[in-house]
Tab-separated table of C-alpha atoms in Angstrom:
chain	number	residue	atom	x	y	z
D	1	UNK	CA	99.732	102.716	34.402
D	2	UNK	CA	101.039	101.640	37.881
D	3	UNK	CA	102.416	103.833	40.423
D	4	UNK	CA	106.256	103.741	40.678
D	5	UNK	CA	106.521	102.549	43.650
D	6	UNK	CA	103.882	100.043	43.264
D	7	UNK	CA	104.423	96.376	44.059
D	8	UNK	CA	103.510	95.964	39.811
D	9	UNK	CA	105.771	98.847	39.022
D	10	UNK	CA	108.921	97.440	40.398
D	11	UNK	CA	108.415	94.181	39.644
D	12	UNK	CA	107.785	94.949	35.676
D	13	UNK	CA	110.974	97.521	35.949
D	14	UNK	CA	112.932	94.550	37.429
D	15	UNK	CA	112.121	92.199	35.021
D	16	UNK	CA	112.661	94.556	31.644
D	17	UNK	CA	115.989	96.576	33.469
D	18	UNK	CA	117.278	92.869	34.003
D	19	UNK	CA	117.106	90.174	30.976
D	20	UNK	CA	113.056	89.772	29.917
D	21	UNK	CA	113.806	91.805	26.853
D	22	UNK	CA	117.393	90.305	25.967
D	23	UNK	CA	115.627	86.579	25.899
D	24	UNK	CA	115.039	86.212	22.013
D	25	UNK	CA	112.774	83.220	22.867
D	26	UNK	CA	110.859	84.485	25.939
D	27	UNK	CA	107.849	84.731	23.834
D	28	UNK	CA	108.250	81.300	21.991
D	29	UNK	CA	106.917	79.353	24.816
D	30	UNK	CA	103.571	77.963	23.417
D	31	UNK	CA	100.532	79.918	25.009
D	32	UNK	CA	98.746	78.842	28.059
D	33	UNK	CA	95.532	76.917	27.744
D	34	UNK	CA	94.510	77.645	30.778
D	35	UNK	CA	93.213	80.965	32.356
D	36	UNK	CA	93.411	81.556	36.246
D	37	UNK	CA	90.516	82.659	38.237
D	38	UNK	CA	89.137	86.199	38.525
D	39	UNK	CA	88.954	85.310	42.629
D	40	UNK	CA	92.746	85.318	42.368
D	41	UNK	CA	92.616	88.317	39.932
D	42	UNK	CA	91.216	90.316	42.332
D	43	UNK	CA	93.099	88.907	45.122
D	44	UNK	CA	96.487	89.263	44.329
D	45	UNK	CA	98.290	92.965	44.486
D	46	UNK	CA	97.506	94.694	41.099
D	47	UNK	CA	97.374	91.639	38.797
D	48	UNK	CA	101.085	90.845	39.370
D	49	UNK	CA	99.759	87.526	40.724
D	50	UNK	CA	98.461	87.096	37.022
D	51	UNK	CA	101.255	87.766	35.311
D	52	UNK	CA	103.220	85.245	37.170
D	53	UNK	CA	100.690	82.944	36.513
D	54	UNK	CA	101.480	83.126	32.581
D	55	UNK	CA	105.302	82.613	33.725
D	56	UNK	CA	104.450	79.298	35.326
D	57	UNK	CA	102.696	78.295	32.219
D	58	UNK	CA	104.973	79.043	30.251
D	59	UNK	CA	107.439	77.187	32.228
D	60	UNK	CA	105.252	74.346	32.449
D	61	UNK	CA	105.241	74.304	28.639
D	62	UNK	CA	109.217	73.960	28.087
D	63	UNK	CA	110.884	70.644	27.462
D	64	UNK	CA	113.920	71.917	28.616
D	65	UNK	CA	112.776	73.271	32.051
D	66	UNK	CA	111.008	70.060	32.489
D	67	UNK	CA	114.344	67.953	31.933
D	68	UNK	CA	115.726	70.428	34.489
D	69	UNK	CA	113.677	68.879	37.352
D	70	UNK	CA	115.258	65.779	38.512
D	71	UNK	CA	118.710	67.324	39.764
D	72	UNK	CA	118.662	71.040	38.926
D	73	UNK	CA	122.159	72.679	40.322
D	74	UNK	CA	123.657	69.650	38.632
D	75	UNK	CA	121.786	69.945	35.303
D	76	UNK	CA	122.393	74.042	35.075
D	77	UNK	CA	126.377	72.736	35.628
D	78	UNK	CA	126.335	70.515	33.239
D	79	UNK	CA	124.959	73.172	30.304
D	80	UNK	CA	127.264	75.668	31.541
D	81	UNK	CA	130.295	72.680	31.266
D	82	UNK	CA	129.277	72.031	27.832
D	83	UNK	CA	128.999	75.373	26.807
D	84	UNK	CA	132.816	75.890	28.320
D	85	UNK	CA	133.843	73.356	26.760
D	86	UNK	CA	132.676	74.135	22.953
D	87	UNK	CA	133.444	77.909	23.501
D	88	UNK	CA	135.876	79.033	26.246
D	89	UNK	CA	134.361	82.664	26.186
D	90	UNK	CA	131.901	81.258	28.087
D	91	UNK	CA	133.915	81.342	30.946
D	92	UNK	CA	134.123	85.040	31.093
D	93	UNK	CA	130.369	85.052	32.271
D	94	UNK	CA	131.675	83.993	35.867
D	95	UNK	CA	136.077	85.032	35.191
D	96	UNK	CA	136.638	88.207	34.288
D	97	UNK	CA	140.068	87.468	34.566
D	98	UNK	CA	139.995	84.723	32.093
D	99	UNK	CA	142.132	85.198	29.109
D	100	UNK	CA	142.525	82.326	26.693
D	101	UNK	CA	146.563	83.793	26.104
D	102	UNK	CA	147.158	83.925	29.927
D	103	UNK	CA	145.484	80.438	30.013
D	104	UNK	CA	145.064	77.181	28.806
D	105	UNK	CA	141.627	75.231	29.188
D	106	UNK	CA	142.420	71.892	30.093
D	107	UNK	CA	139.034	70.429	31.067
D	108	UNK	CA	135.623	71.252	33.103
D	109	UNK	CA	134.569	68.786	35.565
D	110	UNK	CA	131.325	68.410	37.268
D	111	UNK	CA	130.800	67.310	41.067
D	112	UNK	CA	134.807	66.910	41.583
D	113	UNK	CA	135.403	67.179	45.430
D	114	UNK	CA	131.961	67.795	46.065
D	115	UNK	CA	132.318	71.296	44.122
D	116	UNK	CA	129.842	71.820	42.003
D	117	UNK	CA	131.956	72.714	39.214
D	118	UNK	CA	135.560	72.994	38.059
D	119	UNK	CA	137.110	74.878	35.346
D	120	UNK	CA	141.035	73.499	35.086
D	121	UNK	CA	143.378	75.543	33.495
D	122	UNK	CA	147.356	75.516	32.583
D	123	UNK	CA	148.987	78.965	33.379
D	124	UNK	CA	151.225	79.645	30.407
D	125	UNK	CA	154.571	80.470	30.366
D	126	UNK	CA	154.960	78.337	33.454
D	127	UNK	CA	156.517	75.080	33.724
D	128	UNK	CA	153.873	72.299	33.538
D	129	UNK	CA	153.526	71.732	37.558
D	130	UNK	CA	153.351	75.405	38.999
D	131	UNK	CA	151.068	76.608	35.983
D	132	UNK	CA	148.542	73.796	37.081
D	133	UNK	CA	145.624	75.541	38.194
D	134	UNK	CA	141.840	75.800	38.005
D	135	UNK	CA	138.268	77.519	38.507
D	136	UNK	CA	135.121	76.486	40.466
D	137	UNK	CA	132.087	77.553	40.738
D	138	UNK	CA	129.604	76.674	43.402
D	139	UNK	CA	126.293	76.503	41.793
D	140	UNK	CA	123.286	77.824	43.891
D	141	UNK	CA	120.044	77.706	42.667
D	142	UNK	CA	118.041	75.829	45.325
D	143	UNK	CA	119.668	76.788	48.069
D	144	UNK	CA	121.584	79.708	49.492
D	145	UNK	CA	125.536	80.180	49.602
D	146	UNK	CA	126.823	79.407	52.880
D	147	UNK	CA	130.394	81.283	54.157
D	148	UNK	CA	131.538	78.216	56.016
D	149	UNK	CA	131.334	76.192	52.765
D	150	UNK	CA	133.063	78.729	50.201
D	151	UNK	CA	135.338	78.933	53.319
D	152	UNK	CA	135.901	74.781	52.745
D	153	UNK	CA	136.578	75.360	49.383
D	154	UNK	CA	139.176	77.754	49.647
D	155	UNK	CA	142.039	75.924	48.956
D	156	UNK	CA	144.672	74.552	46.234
D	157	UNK	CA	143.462	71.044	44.891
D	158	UNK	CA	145.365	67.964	44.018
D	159	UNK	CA	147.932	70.072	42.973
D	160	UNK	CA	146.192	73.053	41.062
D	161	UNK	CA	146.558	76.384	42.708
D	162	UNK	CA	142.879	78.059	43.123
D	163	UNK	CA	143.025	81.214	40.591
D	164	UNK	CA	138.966	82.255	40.566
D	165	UNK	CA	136.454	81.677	42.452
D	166	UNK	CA	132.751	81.894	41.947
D	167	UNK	CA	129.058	81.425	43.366
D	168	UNK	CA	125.424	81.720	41.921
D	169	UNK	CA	121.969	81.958	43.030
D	170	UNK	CA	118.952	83.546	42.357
D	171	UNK	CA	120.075	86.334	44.813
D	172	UNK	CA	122.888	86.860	47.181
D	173	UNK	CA	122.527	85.735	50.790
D	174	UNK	CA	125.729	88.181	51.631
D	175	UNK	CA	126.341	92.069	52.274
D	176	UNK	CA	128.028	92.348	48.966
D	177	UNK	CA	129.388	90.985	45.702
D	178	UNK	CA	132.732	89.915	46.564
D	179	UNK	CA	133.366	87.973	49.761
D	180	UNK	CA	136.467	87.258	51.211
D	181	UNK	CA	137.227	83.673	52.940
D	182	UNK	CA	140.379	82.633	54.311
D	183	UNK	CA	140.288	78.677	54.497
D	184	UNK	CA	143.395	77.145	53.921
D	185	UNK	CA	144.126	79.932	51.360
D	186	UNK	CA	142.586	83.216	51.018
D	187	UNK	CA	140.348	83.364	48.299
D	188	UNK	CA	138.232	86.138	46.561
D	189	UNK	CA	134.834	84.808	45.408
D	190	UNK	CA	132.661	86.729	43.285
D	191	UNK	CA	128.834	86.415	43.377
D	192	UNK	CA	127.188	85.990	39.701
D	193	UNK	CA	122.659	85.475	39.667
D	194	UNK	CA	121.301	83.606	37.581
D	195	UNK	CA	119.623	85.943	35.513
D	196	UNK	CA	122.915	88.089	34.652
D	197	UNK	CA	124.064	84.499	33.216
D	198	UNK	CA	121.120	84.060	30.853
D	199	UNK	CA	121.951	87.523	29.558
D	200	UNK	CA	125.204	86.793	28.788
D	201	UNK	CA	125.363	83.162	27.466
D	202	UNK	CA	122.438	84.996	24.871
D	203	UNK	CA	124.939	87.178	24.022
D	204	UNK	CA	128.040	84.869	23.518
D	205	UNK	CA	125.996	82.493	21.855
D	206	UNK	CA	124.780	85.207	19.885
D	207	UNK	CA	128.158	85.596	18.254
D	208	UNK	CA	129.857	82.333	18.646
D	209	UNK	CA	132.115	80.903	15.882
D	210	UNK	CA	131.494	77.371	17.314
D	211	UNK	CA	129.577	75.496	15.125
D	212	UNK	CA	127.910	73.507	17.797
D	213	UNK	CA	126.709	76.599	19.703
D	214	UNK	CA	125.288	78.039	16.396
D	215	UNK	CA	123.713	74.630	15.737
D	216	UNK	CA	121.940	74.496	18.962
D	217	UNK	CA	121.132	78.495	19.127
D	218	UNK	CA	116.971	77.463	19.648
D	219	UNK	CA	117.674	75.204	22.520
D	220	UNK	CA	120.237	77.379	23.623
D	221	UNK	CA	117.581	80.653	23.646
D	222	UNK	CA	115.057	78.466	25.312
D	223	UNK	CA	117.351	77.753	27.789
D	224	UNK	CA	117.995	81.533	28.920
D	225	UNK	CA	114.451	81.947	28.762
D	226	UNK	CA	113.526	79.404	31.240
D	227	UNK	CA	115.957	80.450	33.583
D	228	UNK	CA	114.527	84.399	32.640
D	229	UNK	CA	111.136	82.515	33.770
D	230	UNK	CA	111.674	81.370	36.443
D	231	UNK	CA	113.974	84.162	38.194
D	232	UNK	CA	111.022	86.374	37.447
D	233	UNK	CA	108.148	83.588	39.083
D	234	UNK	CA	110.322	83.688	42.120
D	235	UNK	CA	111.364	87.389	42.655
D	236	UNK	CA	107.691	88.513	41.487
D	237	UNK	CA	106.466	86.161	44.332
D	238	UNK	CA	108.728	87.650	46.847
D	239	UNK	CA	107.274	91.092	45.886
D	240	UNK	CA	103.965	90.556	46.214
D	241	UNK	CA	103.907	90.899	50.000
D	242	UNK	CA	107.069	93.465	50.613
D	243	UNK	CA	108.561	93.853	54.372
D	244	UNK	CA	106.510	91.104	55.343
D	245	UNK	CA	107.667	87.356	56.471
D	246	UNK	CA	104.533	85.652	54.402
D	247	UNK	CA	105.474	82.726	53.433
D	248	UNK	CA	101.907	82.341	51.527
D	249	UNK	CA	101.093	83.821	48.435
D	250	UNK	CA	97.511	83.164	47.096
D	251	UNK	CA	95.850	79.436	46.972
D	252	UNK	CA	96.279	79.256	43.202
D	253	UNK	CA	99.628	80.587	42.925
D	254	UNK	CA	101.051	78.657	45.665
D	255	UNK	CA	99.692	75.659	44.219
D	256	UNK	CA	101.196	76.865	40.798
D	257	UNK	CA	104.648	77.076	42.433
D	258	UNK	CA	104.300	73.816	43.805
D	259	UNK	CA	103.495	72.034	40.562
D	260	UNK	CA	106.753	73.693	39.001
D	261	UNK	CA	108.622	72.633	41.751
D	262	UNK	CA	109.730	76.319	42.802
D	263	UNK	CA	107.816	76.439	46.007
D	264	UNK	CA	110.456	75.533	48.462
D	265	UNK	CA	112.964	77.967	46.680
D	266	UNK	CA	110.264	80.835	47.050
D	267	UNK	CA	110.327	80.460	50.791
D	268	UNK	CA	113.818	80.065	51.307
D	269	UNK	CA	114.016	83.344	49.553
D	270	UNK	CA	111.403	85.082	51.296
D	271	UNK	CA	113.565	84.010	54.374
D	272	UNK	CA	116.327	85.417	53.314
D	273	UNK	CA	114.872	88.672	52.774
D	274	UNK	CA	114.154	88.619	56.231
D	275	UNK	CA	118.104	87.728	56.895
D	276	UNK	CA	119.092	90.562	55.389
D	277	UNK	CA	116.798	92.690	57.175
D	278	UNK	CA	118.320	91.198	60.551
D	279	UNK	CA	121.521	91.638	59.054
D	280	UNK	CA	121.266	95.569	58.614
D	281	UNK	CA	119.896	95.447	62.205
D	282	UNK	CA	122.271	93.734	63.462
D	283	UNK	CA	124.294	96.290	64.792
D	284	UNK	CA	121.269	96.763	67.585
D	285	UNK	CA	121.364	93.339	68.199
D	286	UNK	CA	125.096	93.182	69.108
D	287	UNK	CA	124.395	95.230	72.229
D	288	UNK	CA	122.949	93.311	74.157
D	289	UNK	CA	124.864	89.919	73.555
D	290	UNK	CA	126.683	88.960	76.738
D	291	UNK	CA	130.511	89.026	77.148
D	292	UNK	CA	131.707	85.768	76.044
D	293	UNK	CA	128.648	85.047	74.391
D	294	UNK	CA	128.578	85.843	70.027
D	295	UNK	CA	125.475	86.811	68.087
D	296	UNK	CA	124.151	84.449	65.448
D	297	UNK	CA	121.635	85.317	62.483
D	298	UNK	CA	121.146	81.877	60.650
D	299	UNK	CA	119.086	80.481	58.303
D	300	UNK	CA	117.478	76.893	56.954
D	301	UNK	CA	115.230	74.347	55.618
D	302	UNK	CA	113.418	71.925	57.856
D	303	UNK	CA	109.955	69.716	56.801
D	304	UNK	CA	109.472	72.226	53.435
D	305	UNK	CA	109.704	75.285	56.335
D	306	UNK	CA	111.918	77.904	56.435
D	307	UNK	CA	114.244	78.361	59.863
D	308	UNK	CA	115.434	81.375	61.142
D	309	UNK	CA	117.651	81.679	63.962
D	310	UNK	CA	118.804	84.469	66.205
D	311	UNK	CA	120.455	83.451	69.009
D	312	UNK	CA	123.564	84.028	71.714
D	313	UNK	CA	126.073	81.179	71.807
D	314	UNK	CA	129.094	80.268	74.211
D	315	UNK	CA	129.553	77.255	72.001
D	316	UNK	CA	133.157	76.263	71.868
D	317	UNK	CA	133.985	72.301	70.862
D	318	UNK	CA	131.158	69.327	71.122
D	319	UNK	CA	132.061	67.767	74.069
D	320	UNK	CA	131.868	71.032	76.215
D	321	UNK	CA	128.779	72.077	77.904
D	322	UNK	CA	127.466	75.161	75.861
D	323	UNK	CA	123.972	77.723	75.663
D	324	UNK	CA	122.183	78.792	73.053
D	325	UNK	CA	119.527	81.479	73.733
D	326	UNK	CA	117.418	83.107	71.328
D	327	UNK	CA	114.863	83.427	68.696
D	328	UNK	CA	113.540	80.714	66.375
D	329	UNK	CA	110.806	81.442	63.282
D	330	UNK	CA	109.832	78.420	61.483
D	331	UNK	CA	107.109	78.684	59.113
D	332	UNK	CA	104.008	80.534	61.117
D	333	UNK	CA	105.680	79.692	64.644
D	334	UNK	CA	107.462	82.265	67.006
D	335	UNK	CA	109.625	80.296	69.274
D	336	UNK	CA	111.569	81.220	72.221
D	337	UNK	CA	114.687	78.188	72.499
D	338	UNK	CA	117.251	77.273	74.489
D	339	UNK	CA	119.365	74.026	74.056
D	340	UNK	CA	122.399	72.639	75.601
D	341	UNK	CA	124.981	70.205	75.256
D	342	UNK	CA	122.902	66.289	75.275
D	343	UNK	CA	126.065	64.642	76.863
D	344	UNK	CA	125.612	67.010	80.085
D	345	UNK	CA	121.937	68.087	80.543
D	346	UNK	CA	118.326	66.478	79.155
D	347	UNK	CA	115.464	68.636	77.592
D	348	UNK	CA	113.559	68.383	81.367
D	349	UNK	CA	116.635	70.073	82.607
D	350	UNK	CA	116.733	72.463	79.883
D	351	UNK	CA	113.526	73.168	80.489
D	352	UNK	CA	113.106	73.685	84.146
D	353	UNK	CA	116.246	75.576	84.565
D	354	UNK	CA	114.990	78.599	81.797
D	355	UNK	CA	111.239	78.333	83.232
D	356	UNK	CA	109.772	81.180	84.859
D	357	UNK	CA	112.512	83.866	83.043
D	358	UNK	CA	112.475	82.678	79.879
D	359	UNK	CA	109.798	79.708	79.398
D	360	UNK	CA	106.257	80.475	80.745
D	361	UNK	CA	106.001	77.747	83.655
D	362	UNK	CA	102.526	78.927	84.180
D	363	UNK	CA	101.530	77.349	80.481
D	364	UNK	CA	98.370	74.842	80.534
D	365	UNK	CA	97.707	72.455	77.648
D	366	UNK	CA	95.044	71.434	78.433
D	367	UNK	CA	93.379	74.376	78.519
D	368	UNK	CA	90.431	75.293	75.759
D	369	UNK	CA	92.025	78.749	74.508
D	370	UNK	CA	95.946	77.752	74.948
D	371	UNK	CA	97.768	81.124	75.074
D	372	UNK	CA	101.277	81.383	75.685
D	373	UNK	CA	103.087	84.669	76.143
D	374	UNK	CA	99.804	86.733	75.565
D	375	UNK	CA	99.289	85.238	72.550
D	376	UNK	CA	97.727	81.832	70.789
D	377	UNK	CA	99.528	78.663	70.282
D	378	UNK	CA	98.620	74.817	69.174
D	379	UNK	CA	101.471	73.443	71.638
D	380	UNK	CA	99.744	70.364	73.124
D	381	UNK	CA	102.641	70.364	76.066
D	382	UNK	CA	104.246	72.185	78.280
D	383	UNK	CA	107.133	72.512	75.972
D	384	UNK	CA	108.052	70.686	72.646
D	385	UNK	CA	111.942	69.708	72.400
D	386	UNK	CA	114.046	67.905	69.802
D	387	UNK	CA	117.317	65.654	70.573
D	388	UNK	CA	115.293	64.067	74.143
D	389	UNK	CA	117.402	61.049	73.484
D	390	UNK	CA	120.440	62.324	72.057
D	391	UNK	CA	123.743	62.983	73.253
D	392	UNK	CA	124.497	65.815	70.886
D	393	UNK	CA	121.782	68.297	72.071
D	394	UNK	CA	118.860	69.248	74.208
D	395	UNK	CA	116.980	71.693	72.312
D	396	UNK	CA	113.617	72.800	74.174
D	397	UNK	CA	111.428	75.377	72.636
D	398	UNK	CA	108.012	77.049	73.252
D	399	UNK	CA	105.654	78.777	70.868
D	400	UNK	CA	103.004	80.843	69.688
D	401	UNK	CA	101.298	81.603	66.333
D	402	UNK	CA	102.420	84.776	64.156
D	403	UNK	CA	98.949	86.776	63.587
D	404	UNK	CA	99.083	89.434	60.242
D	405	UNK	CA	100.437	92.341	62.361
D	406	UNK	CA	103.462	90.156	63.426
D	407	UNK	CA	104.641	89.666	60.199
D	408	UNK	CA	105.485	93.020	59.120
D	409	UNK	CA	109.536	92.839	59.225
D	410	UNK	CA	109.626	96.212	61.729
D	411	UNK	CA	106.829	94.822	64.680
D	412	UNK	CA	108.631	90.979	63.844
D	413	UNK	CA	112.416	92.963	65.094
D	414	UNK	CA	110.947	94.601	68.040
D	415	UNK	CA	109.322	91.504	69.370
D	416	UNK	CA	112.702	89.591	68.569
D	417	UNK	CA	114.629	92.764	70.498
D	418	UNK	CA	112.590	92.489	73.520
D	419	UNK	CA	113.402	88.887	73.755
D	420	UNK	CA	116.727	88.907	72.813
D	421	UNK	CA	117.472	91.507	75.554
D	422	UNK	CA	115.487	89.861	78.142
D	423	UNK	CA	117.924	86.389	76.762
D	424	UNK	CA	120.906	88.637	77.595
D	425	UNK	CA	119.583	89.401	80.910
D	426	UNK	CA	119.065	86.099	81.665
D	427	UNK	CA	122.375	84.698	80.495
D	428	UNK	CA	124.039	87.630	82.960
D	429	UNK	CA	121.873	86.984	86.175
D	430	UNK	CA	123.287	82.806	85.916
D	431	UNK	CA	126.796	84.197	85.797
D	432	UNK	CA	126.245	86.545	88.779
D	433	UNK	CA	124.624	83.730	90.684
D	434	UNK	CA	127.454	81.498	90.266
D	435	UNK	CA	130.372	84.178	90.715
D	436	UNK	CA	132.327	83.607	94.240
């Protein structure tokens, strides 16, 4: 048996605490005729590599994840729209607050105003224009939830006052459950994953009256079960190098996860656990951003590579000069950055004004071992930049390779603490230069 606290242990308790065992058809997938290697066997933390393996197959084997493929946010909204639509208890997988005698379901539409989907509703009791009203739900399966969007879609539409709010994902990119936007109107919106929807449509399909539901219960079970499949591929990849930013996860499997088509979701989410590392950090961080200067923790996609971003910002409107300073990770690189506003200054500029602080002016190219900061890089310049002949920005970077010790999320957020104070430093000296 596997420790408890083994990388096995938690995923198997994660999987059968979750929705592995509520998936009536998670073992109806036909069997794998294939076997992987015993190199990745014994390779792979405890066999958990294995048993992800059989996932993939499995998911490999089902029609219905297959047809899922082409556009897959927009093909989970359109089961969950037909589902609402031939049984309105549905609904109560992502409203709590939906009542069918407080309202009346008028309709579920499907990339409306750019929102992924929309659940309109008549209030009753209510004369016909002020009980106008309606649900969305922004779907999140390939990407992560972003505040500044549920911020956007905040707000009454065409007429229908917002009553419920909600967004998915595989996990949550935020603090907690429930965030709180103000964009034109404050809104509540309440996080629901992906696997806690499987459970449940099982279980209101389960007992459905509709006749349509209970005629398409198989393709309905499958359903859950590909979507049980696949959360567990995804999070058991994630597991199998805890606390560390490794973005690989064994030849075979990462191949595997390509061929499904889950490998770009895997890194975003190994990002992200990353994020949320920074994010309970952050607190460090903070003191040593500059007065008038804000701390940002981002994250994105870029050439199939994850970005992360920590950096100080003045940034006010685009056609002011501005400074970012910071930290940028994408895939195995550590780079130092600094970019300013294209209109006013050119990546040389950029470049020459942060050498010898920030940049290493003393970097040589064309040297045989190129080693930058202490430490080895592939840069084949001085400096690489993006947005040279721009107007919008003048981004200029340097970097050098993360070895195996620098991924370990604890050594990875004192390296970006050191640099991120010596940023601050550097942002303060230019203001006491300039200063009357």
């Amino acid at each position: 048996m596997p420790k408890s606290g083994s990388v096995t242990a938690r995923w198997r308790s994660f999987c059968a605490s979750g929705w592995e065992r509520k998936c009536p058809a998670a073992s109806t997938f036909p069997p794998s005729p294939k076997r992987a290697s015993s190199t990745l066997k014994a390779r792979l933390f405890e066999g958990v590599g294995m048993e992800i393996l059989t996932l993939v197959e499995a998911l490999k084997g089902s029609l219905l994840y297959q047809m899922s493929l082409g556009n897959t946010e927009l093909y989970h909204s359109n089961v969950w729209a037909w589902l609402f639509q031939n049984d309105h208890n549905f609904i109560k997988i992502f409203f709590d607050a939906y009542d069918e005698r407080r309202y009346e379901f008028c309709g579920a539409a499907r990339e409306c105003a750019h929102r992924d989907l929309i659940i309109w509703l008549r209030e009753r009791g209510l004369p016909e224009r002020e009980g106008k009203c309606y649900f969305v739900i922004e779907n999140k399966i390939k990407s992560l939830a972003d505040r500044v969007q549920l911020q956007n879609y905040s707000e009454d539409l065409y007429g229908n006052r917002l009553v419920g709010a909600a967004f998915t994902g595989i996990i949550n990119p935020f603090d907690q459950d429930i965030v709180q936007t103000e964009g034109k109107i404050k809104a509540t919106w309440r996080f629901v994953p992906y696997h806690k929807i499987a459970e449940q449509i099982n279980e209101i399909a389960a007992k459905s009256q509709s006749e349509l539901i209970r005629k398409n219960r198989a393709q309905i079970e499958e359903y859950c079960s590909t979507i049980c499949h696949l959360v567990s591929v995804l999070r058991g990849a994630v597991e199998l190098c805890p606390g560390r930013l490794e973005y690989r996860c064994g030849q075979e499997l990462t191949a595997a996860l390509e061929e499904i088509r889950l490998r770009d979701i895997f890194v975003k989410l190994k990002a992200a656990s990353f994020v949320r590392f920074l994010k309970e950090r952050e607190g460090e961080l903070l003191k040593l951003c500059p007065e008038g200067y804000r701390l940002e923790i981002m994250q994105g996609f870029h050439r199939k590579s994850a970005t992360i971003d920590v950096r100080f910002t003045d940034w006010k409107a685009r056609n002011k000069q501005y400074l970012h300073i910071g930290i940028q990770l994408q895939g195995d690189q550590y780079r130092r950055i600094a970019e300013r506003n294209g209109r006013f200054t050119s990546v040389e500029e950029v470049f020459h004004e942060f050498k010898g602080d920030w940049f290493d002016e003393n970097y040589r190219p064309e040297a045989q071992e190129k080693v930058i900061f202490g430490r080895p890089t592939r840069m084949r310049a001085s400096y690489d930049s993006y947005g040279a002949n721009s107007r919008e920005y003048s981004f200029v970077y340097q970097y050098f390779d993360l070895d195996e010790s620098g991924r370990e999320f604890e050594q990875l957020f004192k390296m970006i603490f050191s640099d991120m104070k010596l940023a601050g430093e550097i942002v303060l000296g230019r203001e006491a230069s300039i200063d009357p």
